[in-house]
Amino acid sequence: MARNDLQGTLDLLVLKTLSQMGELHGYGIVLHIQRASDELLSVEEGSLYPALHRMEMSGWIRSEWKVTDTNRKAKFYRLTPAGQKELQSAEKSFEQLVKGIRAILRYA
Amino acid sequence: MSIFRRVVNTFSRSKLHQEIDAEIQSHVEMRMADSIAAGMSPEEARRDALIRFGNRVVMRERITAADAATVLDAFGRDLRYAARQLRRSPAFTATALITLIVGIGANVVVFSVLNALVLRPLDLPQPTGLYNVVHQQPAYDNHSYPDYVDFRSKNSTFTDMAAYRIDMAGLSRTDAAYKCWYYKVSGNYFDMLGVQPEHGRLFHASDEHGPNSAPYIVLSHDFWRRHFDSDPRIVDATVDINKHPFTVVGVAPAGFHGPDLFFWPDFWMPIVDSPDPEDTNFLSNRGSHNLWILGKLNPGVTPQQATDNLTAIAQELARQNPADDGLSARLVKPGLMGDMFGDPARSFLAGVMLLAFLVLLAACANLASLFAARTADRSRELAIRLAIGSSRWNVVRQLLSEAVLLSVLGGALGTFFSTILLNGLTRWQPFPEFPIHVTVSPDPKVFLVALLLSIASGVLCGLVPMRQIWATDSAQVMKSGGGAAIVLRRFTLRDLLLGIQITLCTLLVTASLVALRGMQRSLHARLGFHPQGVILAETDLHMGGHSGASIMPVRKRMLEEVGRIPGVTSVGIIDETPLGTGGSTSPVYREGTSDFRMSNSAFGARFFSISPGYLQAAGTRLLGGRDFTWHDDAKAPNVAIVNETFAQRMAGNTSALGLRFALGEKYSYEIVGVVENGKYESLTETPWPAMFFPLEQNPDSDTSLVVRSPLPTAEIVPELRRTLAQIDPSLPFVFHSWPDALAFVLFPARVATAALGVMGLLAAMLAVTGVFGMAMYVVSKRMKELGIRVALGAQAVQLMRSALSRPLILLLSGSSAGLLLGVMASQLLAQIVYQATPRDPLLFAAVLTTMAVLGLVAICIPAQRALRIDPAGLLREE
């Protein structure tokens, strides 16, 4: 049975983003998800930061204060090996979720 | 990793907040810059960026919600709030604290004593595997030296076995003399216990070469410090013990005082030696059971295996030696003089521990009802908190923090007071003439138990009002204003708690009154002599260098000279007074017995040697026959005076006078007198046969002068001292009145009575506070109602009935239940106190009166308050 909730989906989006982009700050993650999904998905700041803090506490991501291209100080996040593993299992369970939902839609 | 970070966050909470703020700030700025670049006005851009985050504080809380910091922080906040709440109601806090101090303090004291006497390992270098070898029969501890030697050499389960006994002697140097208590120990004693000397050397098994071959002593550290100024040059010096020279070979390390917890000897002497040369006869006598055996088990051997091993040896010895008939072995934990004090002490302590626990339970019940009442009082506050969104769990946590804060505080104070008490107890020397210390200072284990008890009672009491909180309907409570009046009609949880509390308290009061009554009875029990008005002058003639034939003339002179002192009505000598610290038992055989083994004896009897006139001086009634005269000497036929039990066992209902009995092959006696029964070893003993022999036919050096005089002790003692010093100035005498001398025998009963009395007193206090609190609460809750009643013309009696009937009913039913329980617990009480029987009409009356008086005291103030209600004033207030 796949673990499925909205939080899990947000985690998946953030982890995938970081694995593709390497290192990114919170605002960058918001922009990337928006852009990569063709504006279909928008992550709310109110959900993003608690999720980032929680994932950092769980040891999936690591953070570091750095200076951006535009010369601003920002907190950059990057994936840890544990996060890499978590991403794989999150992807797998998302596939199952999608399969399951699709099956139900087809049945109906 | 993550747990570590959570905890770190706890300590750097403000830093974490700053960091979150900074991160959000940078996010906002980046979005603003993008928005402005896309053509928004700066004002709009800022609004848009900020609005996405919503309330900054809530945001921050949401981000850190997962941190341990939050939980701990909330806990700290709860504690601070709890402290504030408690400060705001000092009366409640004080009552609860006192209750807790009483409950937890009592438990800490009793547990410390239990810990010191039973649980804590012996204070020896290698305490594991040490056991005393005693007999199968309870309280029969001592073995003979030859049996010890056989047990030691034939067993296969012990690494080693040592023998020891306690004795008394006079130690003198050129300038000073001391009366000393000391251990006589086998040579391997120190090596087996793993003790190293402080100075000089200790003696070893290799020092023993038969009787009187090792005139050495090892001083105890304490004695060396007190009397030799800690001078190491004492090693190899010679001191006189009972006027015989002994060499001090060394000093024992500080704190070492042998395997007995109470007893602190002045020195150690090899068991093969003795200050009195003829006193070593026991080394070859299988019948002299006078020493304790302490064994150290081989690693991996269980006590049961060792017991089986020793039992087999005992059976073999019994086959070979008539004197060993019925020999048996049993292992007991050392520390309390073999089993002599061990069993009674353990069962007594277990009983008192149970009572202390009941006190704590009663205290908890008291506390729980206090909390329940307080929660009911605060129902409006709690309802408001629930209404504005606090979760029920939050409210419970809040109340629980209050309870735990209180209980830990109360526990700490209780422990503090008990520690003071215990330290006092440790310094206390109950008997100045015996080297007895009871070290009961608390150790970490005790503090841990105190903490656990505190938290447990806090949680227990704090959880009681939980039901109330869960049932709270905030809208209802706020509408009705107080809401508690409805609850009063029903029988509530509070009533039940108070009932339980009163039941427990009555049980404790019953127990303490039973103890007091038992004590009073044992003080008035027939002892077989009248100690009032008697002065004892005790000595051992060996200490003056007298022995053998020179003993009797000295004794006769003492009797003559003391008898001439004005004011002395009668005087006699007994070797050791009954109910003293000594006393021996011998098997008695019927006339005509030829096979003198234990199993052929008719019964065992205590025996004493007395002078003519002793019976009169002691106040022992002669029921038939005659007293001894000076003609009953060594050349005259052997005669004896026996007590009623002896006479009855020997002759049934016919007269025992003129009958003969034997103690051994050559020892045949004629009964010439019968005296009343008495107590010989303890107050609790059942009537036991006893026999008295003339001093001259049973020579011994122990001498107790029994001097009866109507003069006060302070007047007669100097006179006695002067007279006796004229006879032999070198003899050390101990003078005390006979009632004082009995203090030793009465000590356990006194301690038991004191302990139970204190428990009863504490319980009484708890009962008063419980009933008082309940009655006060009921009256204060119903002020308005009572005021209306008064306004409508209710009489004082009617008022009292409606206000106080509930506490009174609880008091009555609780007391009855407690009394019933007390009666059922009589078996337990009988174990603790002599002649404890709760089936005593006087006792019933006393318990009920006590509870009634306590109830009246507790209800007095609330009743007054109810009577003084001013209806006009009350109604105006509303």
PDB file of C-alpha atoms in Angstrom, chain A residues 25-27 30-31 45-47 49-50 52-53 56-59 61 65 68 72-75 77, chain B residues 2-3 5-6 9 16 19 22-23 26-27 29-31 33-34 52-53 59 62-64 66-67:
ATOM      1  CA  HIS A  25      16.773  28.171  -1.942  1.00  0.00           C
ATOM      2  CA  GLY A  26      13.092  28.172  -0.922  1.00  0.00           C
ATOM      3  CA  TYR A  27      12.006  30.810  -3.384  1.00  0.00           C
ATOM      4  CA  VAL A  30       8.702  27.605  -5.622  1.00  0.00           C
ATOM      5  CA  LEU A  31       9.712  29.089  -8.980  1.00  0.00           C
ATOM      6  CA  GLU A  45       5.013  29.370   0.951  1.00  0.00           C
ATOM      7  CA  GLY A  46       2.864  28.562   4.005  1.00  0.00           C
ATOM      8  CA  SER A  47       3.309  24.836   3.298  1.00  0.00           C
ATOM      9  CA  TYR A  49       8.808  26.146   4.738  1.00  0.00           C
ATOM     10  CA  PRO A  50       7.322  23.828   7.391  1.00  0.00           C
ATOM     11  CA  LEU A  52      11.599  22.071   4.373  1.00  0.00           C
ATOM     12  CA  HIS A  53      12.207  22.355   8.134  1.00  0.00           C
ATOM     13  CA  GLU A  56      15.836  18.874   7.328  1.00  0.00           C
ATOM     14  CA  MET A  57      15.002  17.562  10.809  1.00  0.00           C
ATOM     15  CA  SER A  58      14.522  14.107   9.279  1.00  0.00           C
ATOM     16  CA  GLY A  59      17.940  14.359   7.693  1.00  0.00           C
ATOM     17  CA  ILE A  61      18.122  17.616   3.120  1.00  0.00           C
ATOM     18  CA  TRP A  65      23.527  30.156   3.961  1.00  0.00           C
ATOM     19  CA  THR A  68      22.688  34.317  -4.624  1.00  0.00           C
ATOM     20  CA  ARG A  72      21.383  38.346  -1.680  1.00  0.00           C
ATOM     21  CA  LYS A  73      21.876  36.116   1.332  1.00  0.00           C
ATOM     22  CA  ALA A  74      19.633  33.042   1.128  1.00  0.00           C
ATOM     23  CA  LYS A  75      19.397  29.600   2.676  1.00  0.00           C
ATOM     24  CA  TYR A  77      19.052  23.340   0.426  1.00  0.00           C
TER      25      TYR A  77
ATOM     26  CA  SER B   2      17.778  14.391  13.593  1.00  0.00           C
ATOM     27  CA  ILE B   3      17.077  13.784  17.265  1.00  0.00           C
ATOM     28  CA  ARG B   5      19.388  18.453  16.004  1.00  0.00           C
ATOM     29  CA  ARG B   6      15.977  18.656  17.629  1.00  0.00           C
ATOM     30  CA  ASN B   9      17.262  23.436  18.673  1.00  0.00           C
ATOM     31  CA  LEU B  16      16.263  29.232  15.324  1.00  0.00           C
ATOM     32  CA  GLU B  19      17.080  32.125  11.261  1.00  0.00           C
ATOM     33  CA  ALA B  22      15.876  35.762   8.006  1.00  0.00           C
ATOM     34  CA  GLU B  23      14.964  33.014   5.562  1.00  0.00           C
ATOM     35  CA  SER B  26      15.148  36.779   1.964  1.00  0.00           C
ATOM     36  CA  HIS B  27      12.305  34.927   0.231  1.00  0.00           C
ATOM     37  CA  GLU B  29      12.804  40.234  -0.955  1.00  0.00           C
ATOM     38  CA  MET B  30      13.513  37.923  -3.909  1.00  0.00           C
ATOM     39  CA  ARG B  31       9.840  37.742  -4.837  1.00  0.00           C
ATOM     40  CA  ALA B  33      12.468  42.032  -6.810  1.00  0.00           C
ATOM     41  CA  ASP B  34      10.919  39.689  -9.390  1.00  0.00           C
ATOM     42  CA  ARG B  52       1.648  34.596   0.829  1.00  0.00           C
ATOM     43  CA  PHE B  53       3.152  33.895   4.236  1.00  0.00           C
ATOM     44  CA  MET B  59       4.154  30.622  10.297  1.00  0.00           C
ATOM     45  CA  ARG B  62       4.107  25.862  12.074  1.00  0.00           C
ATOM     46  CA  ILE B  63       7.688  25.536  10.907  1.00  0.00           C
ATOM     47  CA  THR B  64       8.991  24.490  14.296  1.00  0.00           C
ATOM     48  CA  ALA B  66       7.955  19.204  14.896  1.00  0.00           C
ATOM     49  CA  ASP B  67      10.787  20.216  17.184  1.00  0.00           C
TER      50      ASP B  67
END
